[in-house]
Amino acid sequence: MSRHYCAICRYPQNACLCASVQPISPTTQLVVLQHPSEVEHKKNSVRVLSLVVVETQVYVGENEADFNGLREYLAACNKPIYLVYPSEQSVSVEQQSINPDCVLLLLDGTWRKAFKMLQLNPWLTQYPAVHLAEGYESRYRIRKSSRSDSLSTLEACAYMLSALDPALDVQPLMAAFDAMVELRIKAMPSTVQARYQNSNKPNCETK
């Protein structure tokens, strides 16, 4: 028997997120470069991000040719553009004054895949890189990561938006994200549910 999906959030009807979605319209334009392996992943946070911030642009690909359309869009853009990626050259977004009326580029994938995407797309290095300061705690309990400082793509966006515009209420993003996580946990066998519900330390990675 085929599963029935909500026409609005595109989740199965027994896991519909619509009741937890409150759209917001930040000044900042969010652009996500998503690795193909993340598109159909059930724990993909970009899908939730796009429900709350409807103007989010998502480009799926890995190689330079996959992002020709995005490159054309950015070339015609009259706003400052920043790459969200921690590196030796990146600067903490909290330590500088950035106009929230800008474009943020985010790589959506595991750390390994995001690094590969960056290597395959050297054109991204033309944009100044920014990162979040230490101390942000992830609520992404349902995905593991080899790095303790990992955040889901949605969480990274929420914290970035809040840092750029402190007056912006990003709670709708976190509420929808928490609802997705809880629904995914409830869909697990009871023995597995207990493991996640009793865990005090969340596991996460950029997704």
PDB file of C-alpha atoms in Angstrom:
ATOM      1  CA  MET A   1       0.000   0.000   0.000  1.00  0.00           C
ATOM      2  CA  SER A   2       1.423   3.368  -1.028  1.00  0.00           C
ATOM      3  CA  ARG A   3       1.954   6.041   1.631  1.00  0.00           C
ATOM      4  CA  HIS A   4      -0.099   9.214   1.584  1.00  0.00           C
ATOM      5  CA  TYR A   5       1.805  12.487   1.763  1.00  0.00           C
ATOM      6  CA  CYS A   6       0.733  15.955   2.815  1.00  0.00           C
ATOM      7  CA  ALA A   7       0.455  18.167  -0.266  1.00  0.00           C
ATOM      8  CA  ILE A   8       1.892  21.151   1.633  1.00  0.00           C
ATOM      9  CA  CYS A   9       4.862  19.909   3.686  1.00  0.00           C
ATOM     10  CA  ARG A  10       5.398  16.752   1.563  1.00  0.00           C
ATOM     11  CA  TYR A  11       5.869  14.604   4.648  1.00  0.00           C
ATOM     12  CA  PRO A  12       3.806  11.415   5.214  1.00  0.00           C
ATOM     13  CA  GLN A  13       0.402  12.364   6.608  1.00  0.00           C
ATOM     14  CA  ASN A  14       1.159  10.611   9.895  1.00  0.00           C
ATOM     15  CA  ALA A  15       4.253  12.836  10.207  1.00  0.00           C
ATOM     16  CA  CYS A  16       2.784  16.078   8.836  1.00  0.00           C
ATOM     17  CA  LEU A  17       4.641  19.176  10.054  1.00  0.00           C
ATOM     18  CA  CYS A  18       2.136  21.800   8.962  1.00  0.00           C
ATOM     19  CA  ALA A  19       0.827  22.422  12.487  1.00  0.00           C
ATOM     20  CA  SER A  20       4.378  23.262  13.598  1.00  0.00           C
ATOM     21  CA  VAL A  21       5.269  25.554  10.703  1.00  0.00           C
ATOM     22  CA  GLN A  22       5.115  29.317  11.161  1.00  0.00           C
ATOM     23  CA  PRO A  23       6.728  31.051   8.157  1.00  0.00           C
ATOM     24  CA  ILE A  24       9.162  33.914   8.687  1.00  0.00           C
ATOM     25  CA  SER A  25      10.660  36.332   6.171  1.00  0.00           C
ATOM     26  CA  PRO A  26      14.199  37.348   7.092  1.00  0.00           C
ATOM     27  CA  THR A  27      15.977  40.114   5.231  1.00  0.00           C
ATOM     28  CA  THR A  28      18.855  37.741   4.573  1.00  0.00           C
ATOM     29  CA  GLN A  29      18.642  35.558   1.467  1.00  0.00           C
ATOM     30  CA  LEU A  30      19.476  31.919   2.199  1.00  0.00           C
ATOM     31  CA  VAL A  31      21.004  29.864  -0.609  1.00  0.00           C
ATOM     32  CA  VAL A  32      21.733  26.185   0.015  1.00  0.00           C
ATOM     33  CA  LEU A  33      24.066  24.093  -2.124  1.00  0.00           C
ATOM     34  CA  GLN A  34      22.753  20.627  -1.345  1.00  0.00           C
ATOM     35  CA  HIS A  35      24.615  17.397  -1.979  1.00  0.00           C
ATOM     36  CA  PRO A  36      22.437  14.981  -4.040  1.00  0.00           C
ATOM     37  CA  SER A  37      22.588  12.331  -1.303  1.00  0.00           C
ATOM     38  CA  GLU A  38      20.717  14.648   1.064  1.00  0.00           C
ATOM     39  CA  VAL A  39      17.679  15.333  -1.117  1.00  0.00           C
ATOM     40  CA  GLU A  40      15.616  12.266  -0.203  1.00  0.00           C
ATOM     41  CA  HIS A  41      17.074  11.783   3.274  1.00  0.00           C
ATOM     42  CA  LYS A  42      14.280  11.472   5.827  1.00  0.00           C
ATOM     43  CA  LYS A  43      16.237  13.541   8.361  1.00  0.00           C
ATOM     44  CA  ASN A  44      17.035  16.328   5.895  1.00  0.00           C
ATOM     45  CA  SER A  45      16.697  19.637   7.758  1.00  0.00           C
ATOM     46  CA  VAL A  46      16.743  21.753   4.572  1.00  0.00           C
ATOM     47  CA  ARG A  47      13.226  20.586   3.785  1.00  0.00           C
ATOM     48  CA  VAL A  48      12.060  21.991   7.123  1.00  0.00           C
ATOM     49  CA  LEU A  49      14.079  25.170   6.552  1.00  0.00           C
ATOM     50  CA  SER A  50      12.325  25.737   3.230  1.00  0.00           C
ATOM     51  CA  LEU A  51       8.910  25.364   4.862  1.00  0.00           C
ATOM     52  CA  VAL A  52       9.630  28.098   7.401  1.00  0.00           C
ATOM     53  CA  VAL A  53      11.746  30.408   5.217  1.00  0.00           C
ATOM     54  CA  VAL A  54       9.874  30.001   1.948  1.00  0.00           C
ATOM     55  CA  GLU A  55      12.298  32.238   0.034  1.00  0.00           C
ATOM     56  CA  THR A  56      15.158  29.798   0.645  1.00  0.00           C
ATOM     57  CA  GLN A  57      16.828  28.793  -2.613  1.00  0.00           C
ATOM     58  CA  VAL A  58      18.131  25.234  -2.890  1.00  0.00           C
ATOM     59  CA  TYR A  59      20.521  24.127  -5.638  1.00  0.00           C
ATOM     60  CA  VAL A  60      21.275  20.416  -5.795  1.00  0.00           C
ATOM     61  CA  GLY A  61      24.628  19.266  -7.108  1.00  0.00           C
ATOM     62  CA  GLU A  62      28.249  18.488  -6.414  1.00  0.00           C
ATOM     63  CA  ASN A  63      30.356  19.571  -9.384  1.00  0.00           C
ATOM     64  CA  GLU A  64      30.939  23.063 -10.727  1.00  0.00           C
ATOM     65  CA  ALA A  65      28.686  22.490 -13.741  1.00  0.00           C
ATOM     66  CA  ASP A  66      25.790  21.621 -11.437  1.00  0.00           C
ATOM     67  CA  PHE A  67      25.745  25.186 -10.118  1.00  0.00           C
ATOM     68  CA  ASN A  68      25.906  27.185 -13.349  1.00  0.00           C
ATOM     69  CA  GLY A  69      22.441  28.601 -12.682  1.00  0.00           C
ATOM     70  CA  LEU A  70      23.422  29.654  -9.184  1.00  0.00           C
ATOM     71  CA  ARG A  71      26.612  31.297 -10.405  1.00  0.00           C
ATOM     72  CA  GLU A  72      24.613  33.346 -12.906  1.00  0.00           C
ATOM     73  CA  TYR A  73      22.223  34.398 -10.162  1.00  0.00           C
ATOM     74  CA  LEU A  74      25.042  35.446  -7.853  1.00  0.00           C
ATOM     75  CA  ALA A  75      26.836  37.342 -10.623  1.00  0.00           C
ATOM     76  CA  ALA A  76      23.732  39.483 -11.108  1.00  0.00           C
ATOM     77  CA  CYS A  77      23.109  39.899  -7.380  1.00  0.00           C
ATOM     78  CA  ASN A  78      23.647  43.382  -5.955  1.00  0.00           C
ATOM     79  CA  LYS A  79      23.959  42.235  -2.344  1.00  0.00           C
ATOM     80  CA  PRO A  80      27.027  41.204  -0.323  1.00  0.00           C
ATOM     81  CA  ILE A  81      27.565  37.434  -0.515  1.00  0.00           C
ATOM     82  CA  TYR A  82      29.113  35.299   2.231  1.00  0.00           C
ATOM     83  CA  LEU A  83      30.049  31.639   2.342  1.00  0.00           C
ATOM     84  CA  VAL A  84      29.158  29.952   5.632  1.00  0.00           C
ATOM     85  CA  TYR A  85      32.061  27.581   6.155  1.00  0.00           C
ATOM     86  CA  PRO A  86      34.532  27.362   9.049  1.00  0.00           C
ATOM     87  CA  SER A  87      38.160  27.562   7.934  1.00  0.00           C
ATOM     88  CA  GLU A  88      41.420  29.288   8.754  1.00  0.00           C
ATOM     89  CA  GLN A  89      40.309  32.187   6.567  1.00  0.00           C
ATOM     90  CA  SER A  90      36.751  32.491   7.874  1.00  0.00           C
ATOM     91  CA  VAL A  91      35.732  35.136  10.395  1.00  0.00           C
ATOM     92  CA  SER A  92      33.207  34.802  13.208  1.00  0.00           C
ATOM     93  CA  VAL A  93      29.933  36.408  12.174  1.00  0.00           C
ATOM     94  CA  GLU A  94      29.485  37.679  15.737  1.00  0.00           C
ATOM     95  CA  GLN A  95      32.747  39.625  15.610  1.00  0.00           C
ATOM     96  CA  GLN A  96      31.949  41.816  12.632  1.00  0.00           C
ATOM     97  CA  SER A  97      29.199  44.106  11.454  1.00  0.00           C
ATOM     98  CA  ILE A  98      27.366  42.541   8.505  1.00  0.00           C
ATOM     99  CA  ASN A  99      24.267  44.067   6.984  1.00  0.00           C
ATOM    100  CA  PRO A 100      21.503  41.435   7.243  1.00  0.00           C
ATOM    101  CA  ASP A 101      20.444  42.397   3.711  1.00  0.00           C
ATOM    102  CA  CYS A 102      22.946  39.954   2.240  1.00  0.00           C
ATOM    103  CA  VAL A 103      23.197  36.459   0.784  1.00  0.00           C
ATOM    104  CA  LEU A 104      24.405  33.465   2.794  1.00  0.00           C
ATOM    105  CA  LEU A 105      25.699  30.411   0.929  1.00  0.00           C
ATOM    106  CA  LEU A 106      25.528  27.149   2.883  1.00  0.00           C
ATOM    107  CA  LEU A 107      26.810  23.682   1.949  1.00  0.00           C
ATOM    108  CA  ASP A 108      24.367  20.938   2.921  1.00  0.00           C
ATOM    109  CA  GLY A 109      25.986  17.564   3.446  1.00  0.00           C
ATOM    110  CA  THR A 110      28.209  15.645   5.833  1.00  0.00           C
ATOM    111  CA  TRP A 111      31.511  17.312   6.681  1.00  0.00           C
ATOM    112  CA  ARG A 112      33.282  15.047   4.193  1.00  0.00           C
ATOM    113  CA  LYS A 113      30.816  15.758   1.404  1.00  0.00           C
ATOM    114  CA  ALA A 114      30.725  19.491   2.117  1.00  0.00           C
ATOM    115  CA  PHE A 115      34.525  19.619   1.972  1.00  0.00           C
ATOM    116  CA  LYS A 116      34.491  17.752  -1.349  1.00  0.00           C
ATOM    117  CA  MET A 117      31.897  20.180  -2.738  1.00  0.00           C
ATOM    118  CA  LEU A 118      34.132  23.078  -1.736  1.00  0.00           C
ATOM    119  CA  GLN A 119      37.120  21.483  -3.471  1.00  0.00           C
ATOM    120  CA  LEU A 120      35.104  20.873  -6.629  1.00  0.00           C
ATOM    121  CA  ASN A 121      33.815  24.447  -6.657  1.00  0.00           C
ATOM    122  CA  PRO A 122      36.817  26.785  -6.266  1.00  0.00           C
ATOM    123  CA  TRP A 123      34.629  29.701  -7.400  1.00  0.00           C
ATOM    124  CA  LEU A 124      33.148  29.701  -3.879  1.00  0.00           C
ATOM    125  CA  THR A 125      36.436  31.006  -2.479  1.00  0.00           C
ATOM    126  CA  GLN A 126      35.844  34.388  -4.106  1.00  0.00           C
ATOM    127  CA  TYR A 127      33.320  35.108  -1.357  1.00  0.00           C
ATOM    128  CA  PRO A 128      34.360  35.974   2.203  1.00  0.00           C
ATOM    129  CA  ALA A 129      33.827  33.035   4.543  1.00  0.00           C
ATOM    130  CA  VAL A 130      32.080  33.358   7.899  1.00  0.00           C
ATOM    131  CA  HIS A 131      31.400  30.966  10.736  1.00  0.00           C
ATOM    132  CA  LEU A 132      29.573  30.878  14.054  1.00  0.00           C
ATOM    133  CA  ALA A 133      31.456  31.338  17.284  1.00  0.00           C
ATOM    134  CA  GLU A 134      31.838  28.376  19.617  1.00  0.00           C
ATOM    135  CA  GLY A 135      29.205  27.540  22.186  1.00  0.00           C
ATOM    136  CA  TYR A 136      26.152  26.727  20.076  1.00  0.00           C
ATOM    137  CA  GLU A 137      24.508  23.467  21.096  1.00  0.00           C
ATOM    138  CA  SER A 138      22.740  21.307  18.566  1.00  0.00           C
ATOM    139  CA  ARG A 139      19.340  19.739  19.107  1.00  0.00           C
ATOM    140  CA  TYR A 140      19.827  17.281  16.243  1.00  0.00           C
ATOM    141  CA  ARG A 141      19.718  14.076  18.280  1.00  0.00           C
ATOM    142  CA  ILE A 142      18.855  11.781  15.387  1.00  0.00           C
ATOM    143  CA  ARG A 143      22.006  12.163  13.254  1.00  0.00           C
ATOM    144  CA  LYS A 144      25.514  11.368  14.345  1.00  0.00           C
ATOM    145  CA  SER A 145      28.653  13.319  13.488  1.00  0.00           C
ATOM    146  CA  SER A 146      32.363  12.858  14.019  1.00  0.00           C
ATOM    147  CA  ARG A 147      32.629  16.510  15.080  1.00  0.00           C
ATOM    148  CA  SER A 148      31.388  17.900  18.388  1.00  0.00           C
ATOM    149  CA  ASP A 149      30.717  21.352  16.888  1.00  0.00           C
ATOM    150  CA  SER A 150      28.326  20.088  14.223  1.00  0.00           C
ATOM    151  CA  LEU A 151      25.009  21.767  13.578  1.00  0.00           C
ATOM    152  CA  SER A 152      22.271  20.889  11.135  1.00  0.00           C
ATOM    153  CA  THR A 153      21.935  23.256   8.185  1.00  0.00           C
ATOM    154  CA  LEU A 154      18.686  24.589   9.656  1.00  0.00           C
ATOM    155  CA  GLU A 155      20.311  25.284  13.015  1.00  0.00           C
ATOM    156  CA  ALA A 156      23.275  26.991  11.352  1.00  0.00           C
ATOM    157  CA  CYS A 157      20.849  29.189   9.405  1.00  0.00           C
ATOM    158  CA  ALA A 158      18.832  30.053  12.507  1.00  0.00           C
ATOM    159  CA  TYR A 159      21.901  31.060  14.510  1.00  0.00           C
ATOM    160  CA  MET A 160      23.362  32.986  11.572  1.00  0.00           C
ATOM    161  CA  LEU A 161      20.114  34.886  11.039  1.00  0.00           C
ATOM    162  CA  SER A 162      19.897  35.717  14.728  1.00  0.00           C
ATOM    163  CA  ALA A 163      23.501  36.959  14.772  1.00  0.00           C
ATOM    164  CA  LEU A 164      22.916  39.173  11.731  1.00  0.00           C
ATOM    165  CA  ASP A 165      19.567  40.504  12.932  1.00  0.00           C
ATOM    166  CA  PRO A 166      19.032  40.160  16.717  1.00  0.00           C
ATOM    167  CA  ALA A 167      15.517  41.555  16.351  1.00  0.00           C
ATOM    168  CA  LEU A 168      14.469  38.634  14.137  1.00  0.00           C
ATOM    169  CA  ASP A 169      12.549  35.887  15.931  1.00  0.00           C
ATOM    170  CA  VAL A 170      14.037  32.591  14.739  1.00  0.00           C
ATOM    171  CA  GLN A 171      12.043  30.474  17.198  1.00  0.00           C
ATOM    172  CA  PRO A 172       9.685  29.275  14.414  1.00  0.00           C
ATOM    173  CA  LEU A 173      12.684  27.617  12.760  1.00  0.00           C
ATOM    174  CA  MET A 174      13.680  25.802  15.928  1.00  0.00           C
ATOM    175  CA  ALA A 175      10.086  24.827  16.738  1.00  0.00           C
ATOM    176  CA  ALA A 176       9.571  23.213  13.343  1.00  0.00           C
ATOM    177  CA  PHE A 177      12.971  21.523  13.607  1.00  0.00           C
ATOM    178  CA  ASP A 178      12.189  20.119  17.067  1.00  0.00           C
ATOM    179  CA  ALA A 179       8.846  18.838  15.780  1.00  0.00           C
ATOM    180  CA  MET A 180      10.560  17.028  12.889  1.00  0.00           C
ATOM    181  CA  VAL A 181      13.082  15.439  15.257  1.00  0.00           C
ATOM    182  CA  GLU A 182      10.359  14.255  17.645  1.00  0.00           C
ATOM    183  CA  LEU A 183       8.303  12.791  14.790  1.00  0.00           C
ATOM    184  CA  ARG A 184      11.334  10.910  13.502  1.00  0.00           C
ATOM    185  CA  ILE A 185      11.986   9.514  16.987  1.00  0.00           C
ATOM    186  CA  LYS A 186       8.355   8.445  17.386  1.00  0.00           C
ATOM    187  CA  ALA A 187       8.621   6.538  14.105  1.00  0.00           C
ATOM    188  CA  MET A 188      11.445   4.402  15.549  1.00  0.00           C
ATOM    189  CA  PRO A 189      10.970   1.080  17.383  1.00  0.00           C
ATOM    190  CA  SER A 190      10.299   1.613  21.088  1.00  0.00           C
ATOM    191  CA  THR A 191      13.695   0.237  22.124  1.00  0.00           C
ATOM    192  CA  VAL A 192      15.440   2.706  19.828  1.00  0.00           C
ATOM    193  CA  GLN A 193      13.198   5.571  20.973  1.00  0.00           C
ATOM    194  CA  ALA A 194      14.328   5.077  24.558  1.00  0.00           C
ATOM    195  CA  ARG A 195      17.956   5.458  23.533  1.00  0.00           C
ATOM    196  CA  TYR A 196      17.338   8.844  21.940  1.00  0.00           C
ATOM    197  CA  GLN A 197      14.928  10.134  24.581  1.00  0.00           C
ATOM    198  CA  ASN A 198      17.341   9.277  27.393  1.00  0.00           C
ATOM    199  CA  SER A 199      20.340  10.817  25.662  1.00  0.00           C
ATOM    200  CA  ASN A 200      21.476  14.089  27.212  1.00  0.00           C
ATOM    201  CA  LYS A 201      24.079  14.792  24.562  1.00  0.00           C
ATOM    202  CA  PRO A 202      22.693  15.352  21.045  1.00  0.00           C
ATOM    203  CA  ASN A 203      24.458  14.015  17.985  1.00  0.00           C
ATOM    204  CA  CYS A 204      24.378  16.059  14.800  1.00  0.00           C
ATOM    205  CA  GLU A 205      26.010  17.132  11.592  1.00  0.00           C
ATOM    206  CA  THR A 206      25.321  19.697   8.900  1.00  0.00           C
ATOM    207  CA  LYS A 207      22.343  18.422   6.893  1.00  0.00           C
TER     208      LYS A 207
END
